[in-house]
Every structure is written in C-alpha cells, then in structure tokens.
Amino acid sequence: MTTPPAATGAAIPPGQAADFGGPVGHGEAKRWFANSLAKGCLSGSFLLVGPPGIGRAALAKWIAKCLLCDESGERSLSCCGRCPSCFQVEAETHPDLVQVRKPEDRAFIPVELLIGPAENRMREGFNRDIRLRPFHGTRKVAILHDADYLNDEGANSLLKTLEEPPPDSLIFLLGTNEQRQLPTIRSRCRIVRLHPPRGEQAVELMRRRGIDCDAATAERAIELCGGDCQAAAEVLTADGAKLRQAITQRLVNPPISPVDLAQVVTSVIEDLGKAASAAVKRDRLRDILSIAIDTFRQQLIDSADRPEQLAPIIYRLDRSIEAIAQVQRNANQTTLIECWAADLARGNPA
Ligand SMILES: [Zn+2]
C-alpha cells in the first residue's frame, strides 16, 4: 500500500497482534487501519486494489463490521460477530452500510445508482446515502464494488464525495488496479494494494475452502490463478486437477489441434450449466487461460537450453496473456476461444 503520513500517538507495534481476525491475510492493510483507528483518525476514501478473488470485498466488509459493531471499542479494529450490527453487516442489511455494485447486465455502473434517477437527482443513490446521518451508531461505511466499471460520468459524479467524505465515514472503492481509475479518482483516495497470501496463510485459506495442501502447492495455485484464492481452491480439487491435465495435455504436445482445444474449453465452460452467470463463465475461462499461461511458462523453463524452440512458446505465452486481457474486456467468448486456439496452433503471428 502507499505509505500513509507518519503516524503519531499510540500505535500498534509491529509483530504484536499480527492477526487482527477477519479474513485471512492482508496483515499490512489491517495493521494500518488498526493504527489509524487506535489514534482516532480513521476516515476518508480508500481505493482497495488487487486481483479478483483476493478478498477486497471481504476485507472492506470486515472493516465495516468492526466499525459498526455494538460491542467492540470505538478505537479497536475488532468485532464481536454476535451483536445485531455484526449480523446486519454480514447479511448486508445494516442501515449504515451503503453498497453499490455493477448490475450483471450492465457494462458500467449506472450513474443513477450514484446520484439517483433523472427525476430524483441527488435525492437518491450512493452520494446521498453516505451523507445521511447514521441511523444506528456514529459512523457510516460505503463500499463501491466493481470500481473498474465506473465510466467517466460515474467517476466524475463521485469526485466531491471522495474529496470530502462526511466526518466519521469510510468509503471503499474496490478495483483490480489503480491504473483503471481516472487520475482524479486516484488522487482523492488512499490507495491500498492487497497482495496474495503466502506460506501458512495460503495454507489456511485453502483449508477454509476444504483443501489440505502444503504452502508451496497453495502458493503456486494462487499464483496460477492470478491471486484469485477461490479459483486456486477450485484448481486444487480433484475436478480442477482433471481440468488442468486436460488442458495441459492439449498444449504440450504439438501439433495443437485448434478444433479439439476450442471444444474442450467450450465444454468446460458449458459444464457450468445454463444458469451460470456471465461473470462465472468469464472466471472459468480466465482459469483455463491461466492454466495455459502456466503451462507455457513451464515449457519456457524446460526449453531454456534449446533456443530454436523458444519463439513459438513465447508467442503462445504472450497470446494467452492477451486473451486474459480480452476476457476482462468482456470480449465475445466463442470468438475469443476460437481465435486463441487457432493462434496457438499456428504458433506464430499471422
Ligand atoms: Zn458486534
């Protein structure tokens, strides 16, 4: 995370209370929030960034729970987990927790969710809800999920709120990367970068998802999935291992058959069922492409002493990285899969 201004007053010494509770990992971020709260100066606008599945929303929600908990001390980053406020935050029904998400069927966060519909401008929406006096305690917390999907109009409508949030309120914007935000948004938020868990924390995260494995396996799976811990757990299940094998097998032994490869990828996505949302399908495709990237990276290492073989491997690796970027840009899946498979089979630029 960006280093906040030097702290004064009672601070939590490093090493003490290494785990504050709440979601696994993010110790550095938790420590900073705990220190600020202990000093009575925790408020403002924050941009939490990290790859999908790393736990941005879980961390923001846990901090909200700590701040709104009826039982925990005013200046303690902790929550009881049992009081009505804790239950309401968990159920996302707490009146002092304001949340906005991008609707599944929209390409961007509709500006109405931020400033109200045309007939009720400024009298509804995120900007107004965060300014209402707290219903229950003394604080308000707002979480704007999917901040990557703010268009210019939406982003501009937030500037004043982010610049001057109401006293004792906290605003979290959750995104994958600060570069996806306008400079005017970035400059108004403290940027908090979340990192994938390592070592025992990675093991613990997998254990909570029903996977028993060692630290190296957990770290590798999380890295393979670009920091997405849920996807990593899925990769480590028996089905995940089978999927990995099916994809890897088709990539390591040229010639790659584009038709066969596209069919396998499509059927893996179709296995999710008709009810699966576009986002879930996108995540699955991203996992498959991550497996491909990992496979080509490994090939690159294995072929280091055979320079004549490197060019097609590097091309396939780059092409798969490009495909992930296309997934994130919501490209048409069928076209994306077919073009990617065809390019991999060719092994060099058209
Ligand atoms: Zn509580």
Short mmCIF file of C-alpha atoms and ligand atoms in Angstrom, two decimals:
data_model
loop_
_atom_site.label_atom_id
_atom_site.label_comp_id
_atom_site.label_asym_id
_atom_site.label_seq_id
_atom_site.Cartn_x
_atom_site.Cartn_y
_atom_site.Cartn_z
CA MET A 1 0.00 0.00 0.00
CA THR A 2 1.10 3.55 -0.40
CA THR A 3 2.74 4.72 2.76
CA PRO A 4 0.37 6.93 4.71
CA PRO A 5 1.71 10.00 6.51
CA ALA A 6 3.83 9.21 9.55
CA ALA A 7 1.67 8.26 12.47
CA THR A 8 1.68 9.89 15.85
CA GLY A 9 0.17 8.78 19.15
CA ALA A 10 -0.46 5.23 20.34
CA ALA A 11 0.45 2.83 17.57
CA ILE A 12 0.31 -0.92 17.43
CA PRO A 13 3.92 -2.11 17.46
CA PRO A 14 4.98 -4.36 14.59
CA GLY A 15 4.80 -8.03 15.49
CA GLN A 16 2.06 -7.51 18.03
CA ALA A 17 -1.47 -8.62 17.19
CA ALA A 18 -0.15 -9.92 13.87
CA ASP A 19 -3.55 -11.34 13.08
CA PHE A 20 -6.42 -9.00 13.77
CA GLY A 21 -9.02 -11.62 12.92
CA GLY A 22 -11.34 -11.29 9.97
CA PRO A 23 -10.39 -12.60 6.55
CA VAL A 24 -7.09 -14.46 6.25
CA GLY A 25 -4.08 -12.35 5.26
CA HIS A 26 -3.83 -8.63 4.40
CA GLY A 27 -1.84 -8.09 7.62
CA GLU A 28 -0.19 -4.90 6.37
CA ALA A 29 -3.50 -3.29 5.45
CA LYS A 30 -5.18 -4.43 8.67
CA ARG A 31 -2.32 -3.04 10.73
CA TRP A 32 -2.59 0.34 9.03
CA PHE A 33 -6.35 0.54 9.55
CA ALA A 34 -5.99 -0.61 13.16
CA ASN A 35 -3.33 2.01 13.86
CA SER A 36 -5.39 4.81 12.36
CA LEU A 37 -8.46 3.73 14.28
CA ALA A 38 -6.47 3.46 17.53
CA LYS A 39 -5.39 7.07 17.01
CA GLY A 40 -8.95 8.15 16.30
CA CYS A 41 -8.21 9.30 12.76
CA LEU A 42 -9.71 6.63 10.57
CA SER A 43 -11.96 8.15 7.94
CA GLY A 44 -11.80 9.13 4.29
CA SER A 45 -11.78 7.49 0.89
CA PHE A 46 -9.83 4.35 0.08
CA LEU A 47 -9.17 2.53 -3.16
CA LEU A 48 -8.59 -1.16 -2.38
CA VAL A 49 -6.90 -2.81 -5.33
CA GLY A 50 -5.90 -6.38 -6.07
CA PRO A 51 -6.79 -9.21 -8.43
CA PRO A 52 -10.33 -10.60 -8.42
CA GLY A 53 -10.82 -13.20 -5.69
CA ILE A 54 -8.06 -11.82 -3.46
CA GLY A 55 -10.57 -10.73 -0.84
CA ARG A 56 -11.08 -6.99 -1.37
CA ALA A 57 -14.79 -7.17 -0.56
CA ALA A 58 -14.22 -9.50 2.41
CA LEU A 59 -11.68 -7.07 3.88
CA ALA A 60 -13.87 -3.99 3.32
CA LYS A 61 -16.89 -5.74 4.81
CA TRP A 62 -14.91 -6.91 7.82
CA ILE A 63 -13.65 -3.37 8.48
CA ALA A 64 -17.26 -2.17 8.18
CA LYS A 65 -18.27 -4.80 10.72
CA CYS A 66 -15.55 -3.68 13.13
CA LEU A 67 -16.56 -0.02 12.82
CA LEU A 68 -20.28 -0.68 13.19
CA CYS A 69 -20.11 -3.42 15.87
CA ASP A 70 -22.14 -2.59 19.01
CA GLU A 71 -19.77 -4.38 21.35
CA SER A 72 -16.23 -3.60 20.24
CA GLY A 73 -14.47 -0.46 21.47
CA GLU A 74 -14.67 2.73 19.42
CA ARG A 75 -10.97 2.56 18.62
CA SER A 76 -10.48 -1.15 18.24
CA LEU A 77 -10.38 -2.85 14.87
CA SER A 78 -12.33 -5.87 16.03
CA CYS A 79 -15.88 -7.11 16.06
CA CYS A 80 -17.86 -9.46 18.26
CA GLY A 81 -19.60 -11.27 15.41
CA ARG A 82 -22.68 -11.75 17.63
CA CYS A 83 -24.40 -8.36 18.04
CA PRO A 84 -27.29 -7.18 15.82
CA SER A 85 -24.96 -4.82 13.93
CA CYS A 86 -22.48 -7.61 13.15
CA PHE A 87 -25.33 -9.80 11.88
CA GLN A 88 -26.72 -6.97 9.79
CA VAL A 89 -23.37 -6.21 8.17
CA GLU A 90 -22.91 -9.90 7.44
CA ALA A 91 -26.38 -10.02 5.87
CA GLU A 92 -25.69 -6.69 4.11
CA THR A 93 -28.80 -5.13 5.66
CA HIS A 94 -27.14 -2.68 8.07
CA PRO A 95 -28.66 0.78 7.51
CA ASP A 96 -25.26 2.47 7.94
CA LEU A 97 -23.54 0.29 5.36
CA VAL A 98 -24.04 1.71 1.86
CA GLN A 99 -23.15 -0.54 -1.06
CA VAL A 100 -23.22 -0.24 -4.82
CA ARG A 101 -22.45 -2.97 -7.35
CA LYS A 102 -22.47 -3.09 -11.12
CA PRO A 103 -25.64 -4.91 -12.21
CA GLU A 104 -24.82 -8.12 -14.06
CA ASP A 105 -26.47 -6.95 -17.28
CA ARG A 106 -24.77 -3.57 -17.47
CA ALA A 107 -21.36 -2.74 -18.91
CA PHE A 108 -20.81 0.08 -16.40
CA ILE A 109 -22.12 1.13 -13.00
CA PRO A 110 -25.25 3.15 -13.93
CA VAL A 111 -24.91 6.75 -12.85
CA GLU A 112 -28.44 6.53 -11.33
CA LEU A 113 -27.01 4.27 -8.62
CA LEU A 114 -24.59 7.04 -7.71
CA ILE A 115 -26.66 10.22 -7.99
CA GLY A 116 -30.24 8.94 -8.26
CA PRO A 117 -32.54 8.61 -11.29
CA ALA A 118 -33.17 11.67 -13.52
CA GLU A 119 -36.43 12.55 -11.75
CA ASN A 120 -34.78 12.33 -8.35
CA ARG A 121 -31.23 13.55 -8.98
CA MET A 122 -29.14 13.98 -5.83
CA ARG A 123 -32.03 12.76 -3.70
CA GLU A 124 -31.14 9.08 -4.06
CA GLY A 125 -28.08 6.97 -4.68
CA PHE A 126 -24.64 6.38 -3.24
CA ASN A 127 -23.59 10.02 -2.86
CA ARG A 128 -26.70 10.92 -0.93
CA ASP A 129 -26.90 7.73 1.17
CA ILE A 130 -23.39 8.22 2.54
CA ARG A 131 -24.32 11.76 3.61
CA LEU A 132 -27.40 10.71 5.62
CA ARG A 133 -26.84 10.84 9.36
CA PRO A 134 -26.04 7.38 10.80
CA PHE A 135 -29.22 5.53 11.74
CA HIS A 136 -27.69 3.38 14.40
CA GLY A 137 -24.25 4.34 15.66
CA THR A 138 -21.96 7.23 14.85
CA ARG A 139 -20.31 6.00 11.67
CA LYS A 140 -21.16 5.19 8.10
CA VAL A 141 -19.30 2.89 5.75
CA ALA A 142 -19.76 2.80 1.98
CA ILE A 143 -18.44 0.12 -0.34
CA LEU A 144 -18.44 0.68 -4.08
CA HIS A 145 -17.77 -2.72 -5.63
CA ASP A 146 -16.69 -3.12 -9.26
CA ALA A 147 -14.99 0.30 -9.36
CA ASP A 148 -13.24 -0.85 -12.58
CA TYR A 149 -16.63 -0.34 -14.22
CA LEU A 150 -17.10 3.34 -13.45
CA ASN A 151 -17.48 5.29 -16.67
CA ASP A 152 -16.33 8.92 -16.85
CA GLU A 153 -19.75 10.27 -15.89
CA GLY A 154 -19.99 7.94 -12.91
CA ALA A 155 -16.44 8.67 -11.79
CA ASN A 156 -16.95 12.42 -12.08
CA SER A 157 -20.15 12.24 -10.05
CA LEU A 158 -18.15 10.75 -7.16
CA LEU A 159 -15.37 13.31 -7.00
CA LYS A 160 -16.92 15.65 -4.47
CA THR A 161 -17.96 12.78 -2.18
CA LEU A 162 -14.50 11.25 -2.31
CA GLU A 163 -12.84 14.60 -1.78
CA GLU A 164 -14.88 15.47 1.28
CA PRO A 165 -16.48 12.38 2.75
CA PRO A 166 -18.76 13.08 5.70
CA PRO A 167 -16.93 13.06 9.07
CA ASP A 168 -16.54 9.62 10.64
CA SER A 169 -17.36 7.88 7.40
CA LEU A 170 -15.28 5.50 5.36
CA ILE A 171 -15.62 4.99 1.64
CA PHE A 172 -14.10 1.96 -0.07
CA LEU A 173 -13.74 1.70 -3.82
CA LEU A 174 -12.86 -1.87 -4.85
CA GLY A 175 -10.98 -2.42 -8.09
CA THR A 176 -8.34 -4.61 -9.69
CA ASN A 177 -5.78 -1.93 -10.44
CA GLU A 178 -5.43 1.77 -9.66
CA GLN A 179 -4.49 2.40 -13.30
CA ARG A 180 -8.08 1.62 -14.21
CA GLN A 181 -9.21 4.71 -12.31
CA LEU A 182 -9.15 8.28 -13.56
CA PRO A 183 -6.31 10.31 -12.03
CA THR A 184 -8.97 12.49 -10.39
CA ILE A 185 -10.29 9.43 -8.52
CA ARG A 186 -6.83 8.14 -7.63
CA SER A 187 -5.74 11.47 -6.22
CA ARG A 188 -8.74 11.61 -3.90
CA CYS A 189 -8.27 8.14 -2.42
CA ARG A 190 -5.65 6.50 -0.31
CA ILE A 191 -4.56 3.50 -2.36
CA VAL A 192 -4.34 0.18 -0.53
CA ARG A 193 -2.83 -2.66 -2.55
CA LEU A 194 -3.71 -6.18 -1.46
CA HIS A 195 -1.25 -8.99 -2.04
CA PRO A 196 -1.81 -12.74 -2.37
CA PRO A 197 -1.32 -14.67 0.87
CA ARG A 198 1.86 -16.67 1.32
CA GLY A 199 3.09 -19.52 3.50
CA GLU A 200 0.85 -20.57 6.37
CA GLN A 201 -1.80 -18.02 5.38
CA ALA A 202 -2.07 -19.55 1.92
CA VAL A 203 -2.42 -22.99 3.54
CA GLU A 204 -5.07 -21.67 5.92
CA LEU A 205 -7.04 -20.07 3.07
CA MET A 206 -7.10 -23.37 1.19
CA ARG A 207 -8.02 -25.24 4.38
CA ARG A 208 -11.03 -22.96 4.85
CA ARG A 209 -12.11 -23.99 1.37
CA GLY A 210 -11.77 -27.67 2.18
CA ILE A 211 -8.36 -28.23 0.56
CA ASP A 212 -5.50 -29.78 2.50
CA CYS A 213 -2.16 -28.94 0.93
CA ASP A 214 1.31 -27.62 1.72
CA ALA A 215 2.40 -24.00 1.40
CA ALA A 216 4.25 -24.43 -1.90
CA THR A 217 1.19 -26.04 -3.55
CA ALA A 218 -1.16 -23.38 -2.18
CA GLU A 219 1.11 -20.51 -3.28
CA ARG A 220 1.58 -21.99 -6.73
CA ALA A 221 -2.17 -22.46 -7.24
CA ILE A 222 -2.87 -18.89 -6.07
CA GLU A 223 -0.17 -17.55 -8.37
CA LEU A 224 -1.50 -19.61 -11.26
CA CYS A 225 -4.92 -18.05 -10.72
CA GLY A 226 -3.53 -14.53 -10.59
CA GLY A 227 -4.20 -14.12 -6.86
CA ASP A 228 -7.77 -15.43 -7.00
CA CYS A 229 -7.92 -17.65 -3.91
CA GLN A 230 -11.32 -19.13 -4.71
CA ALA A 231 -10.18 -20.12 -8.20
CA ALA A 232 -6.99 -21.54 -6.69
CA ALA A 233 -9.02 -23.77 -4.38
CA GLU A 234 -11.03 -24.97 -7.37
CA VAL A 235 -7.86 -25.78 -9.30
CA LEU A 236 -6.72 -27.90 -6.35
CA THR A 237 -9.88 -30.00 -6.18
CA ALA A 238 -9.97 -33.37 -7.96
CA ASP A 239 -12.04 -31.83 -10.77
CA GLY A 240 -9.63 -28.94 -11.00
CA ALA A 241 -6.69 -31.33 -11.34
CA LYS A 242 -8.50 -33.18 -14.13
CA LEU A 243 -9.24 -29.92 -15.94
CA ARG A 244 -5.63 -28.88 -15.63
CA GLN A 245 -4.48 -32.18 -17.05
CA ALA A 246 -6.96 -31.99 -19.93
CA ILE A 247 -5.80 -28.50 -20.92
CA THR A 248 -2.08 -29.09 -20.38
CA GLN A 249 -2.15 -32.32 -22.38
CA ARG A 250 -3.50 -30.46 -25.40
CA LEU A 251 -0.89 -27.74 -25.20
CA VAL A 252 2.40 -29.54 -24.54
CA ASN A 253 2.38 -31.98 -27.44
CA PRO A 254 2.33 -30.14 -30.78
CA PRO A 255 0.70 -30.08 -33.17
CA ILE A 256 -2.04 -28.37 -31.20
CA SER A 257 -5.46 -29.09 -32.71
CA PRO A 258 -7.40 -25.80 -32.66
CA VAL A 259 -10.78 -27.52 -33.06
CA ASP A 260 -10.14 -30.01 -30.26
CA LEU A 261 -8.73 -27.33 -27.95
CA ALA A 262 -11.65 -24.95 -28.54
CA GLN A 263 -14.11 -27.81 -27.98
CA VAL A 264 -12.58 -28.81 -24.66
CA VAL A 265 -12.51 -25.22 -23.42
CA THR A 266 -16.10 -24.62 -24.54
CA SER A 267 -17.35 -27.82 -22.92
CA VAL A 268 -15.63 -26.95 -19.62
CA ILE A 269 -17.49 -23.64 -19.62
CA GLU A 270 -20.77 -25.26 -20.68
CA ASP A 271 -20.41 -27.71 -17.78
CA LEU A 272 -21.21 -24.77 -15.51
CA GLY A 273 -24.82 -25.06 -16.71
CA LYS A 274 -27.25 -22.66 -18.31
CA ALA A 275 -27.97 -20.90 -15.03
CA ALA A 276 -24.33 -19.77 -14.62
CA SER A 277 -23.93 -16.01 -14.88
CA ALA A 278 -21.72 -14.35 -17.47
CA ALA A 279 -19.30 -13.40 -14.69
CA VAL A 280 -18.94 -17.02 -13.54
CA LYS A 281 -18.30 -18.15 -17.12
CA ARG A 282 -15.73 -15.41 -17.55
CA ASP A 283 -13.97 -16.53 -14.37
CA ARG A 284 -13.85 -20.12 -15.63
CA LEU A 285 -12.35 -19.03 -18.95
CA ARG A 286 -9.80 -16.94 -17.09
CA ASP A 287 -8.83 -20.01 -15.03
CA ILE A 288 -8.34 -22.06 -18.19
CA LEU A 289 -6.18 -19.35 -19.75
CA SER A 290 -4.19 -19.15 -16.51
CA ILE A 291 -3.50 -22.88 -16.81
CA ALA A 292 -2.28 -22.28 -20.39
CA ILE A 293 0.00 -19.44 -19.26
CA ASP A 294 1.43 -21.60 -16.52
CA THR A 295 1.98 -24.46 -18.99
CA PHE A 296 3.86 -22.25 -21.45
CA ARG A 297 5.94 -20.69 -18.68
CA GLN A 298 6.99 -24.16 -17.61
CA GLN A 299 7.79 -25.08 -21.23
CA LEU A 300 9.92 -21.97 -21.49
CA ILE A 301 11.94 -23.01 -18.43
CA ASP A 302 12.29 -26.57 -19.72
CA SER A 303 13.45 -25.37 -23.17
CA ALA A 304 15.95 -22.79 -21.94
CA ASP A 305 18.88 -24.69 -23.49
CA ARG A 306 17.10 -25.11 -26.87
CA PRO A 307 16.87 -21.53 -28.16
CA GLU A 308 15.49 -22.65 -31.53
CA GLN A 309 12.31 -23.83 -29.76
CA LEU A 310 11.65 -20.68 -27.77
CA ALA A 311 9.94 -18.41 -30.33
CA PRO A 312 6.64 -20.33 -30.67
CA ILE A 313 6.45 -20.87 -26.88
CA ILE A 314 6.94 -17.16 -26.22
CA TYR A 315 4.31 -16.38 -28.85
CA ARG A 316 1.80 -18.79 -27.26
CA LEU A 317 2.51 -17.37 -23.82
CA ASP A 318 2.00 -13.77 -24.99
CA ARG A 319 -1.12 -14.75 -26.92
CA SER A 320 -2.64 -16.34 -23.79
CA ILE A 321 -1.84 -13.28 -21.67
CA GLU A 322 -3.54 -11.15 -24.35
CA ALA A 323 -6.56 -13.50 -24.24
CA ILE A 324 -6.95 -12.94 -20.48
CA ALA A 325 -6.99 -9.20 -21.10
CA GLN A 326 -9.70 -9.78 -23.72
CA VAL A 327 -11.75 -11.77 -21.18
CA GLN A 328 -11.51 -8.84 -18.79
CA ARG A 329 -12.72 -6.53 -21.54
CA ASN A 330 -15.82 -8.71 -21.96
CA ALA A 331 -14.96 -9.90 -25.47
CA ASN A 332 -17.31 -12.41 -27.10
CA GLN A 333 -16.33 -15.75 -25.56
CA THR A 334 -16.87 -18.03 -28.54
CA THR A 335 -14.84 -15.83 -30.88
CA LEU A 336 -12.17 -15.34 -28.27
CA ILE A 337 -11.74 -19.08 -27.66
CA GLU A 338 -11.67 -19.94 -31.38
CA CYS A 339 -9.15 -17.22 -32.28
CA TRP A 340 -6.95 -18.06 -29.32
CA ALA A 341 -6.94 -21.79 -30.15
CA ALA A 342 -6.21 -21.08 -33.83
CA ASP A 343 -3.33 -18.74 -32.97
CA LEU A 344 -1.82 -21.23 -30.53
CA ALA A 345 -1.98 -23.97 -33.16
CA ARG A 346 -0.15 -21.75 -35.64
CA GLY A 347 2.44 -20.84 -33.05
CA ASN A 348 3.48 -17.58 -34.66
CA PRO A 349 1.97 -14.22 -35.58
CA ALA A 350 -0.34 -14.28 -38.62
ZN ZN B 1 -20.65 -6.99 17.02
#
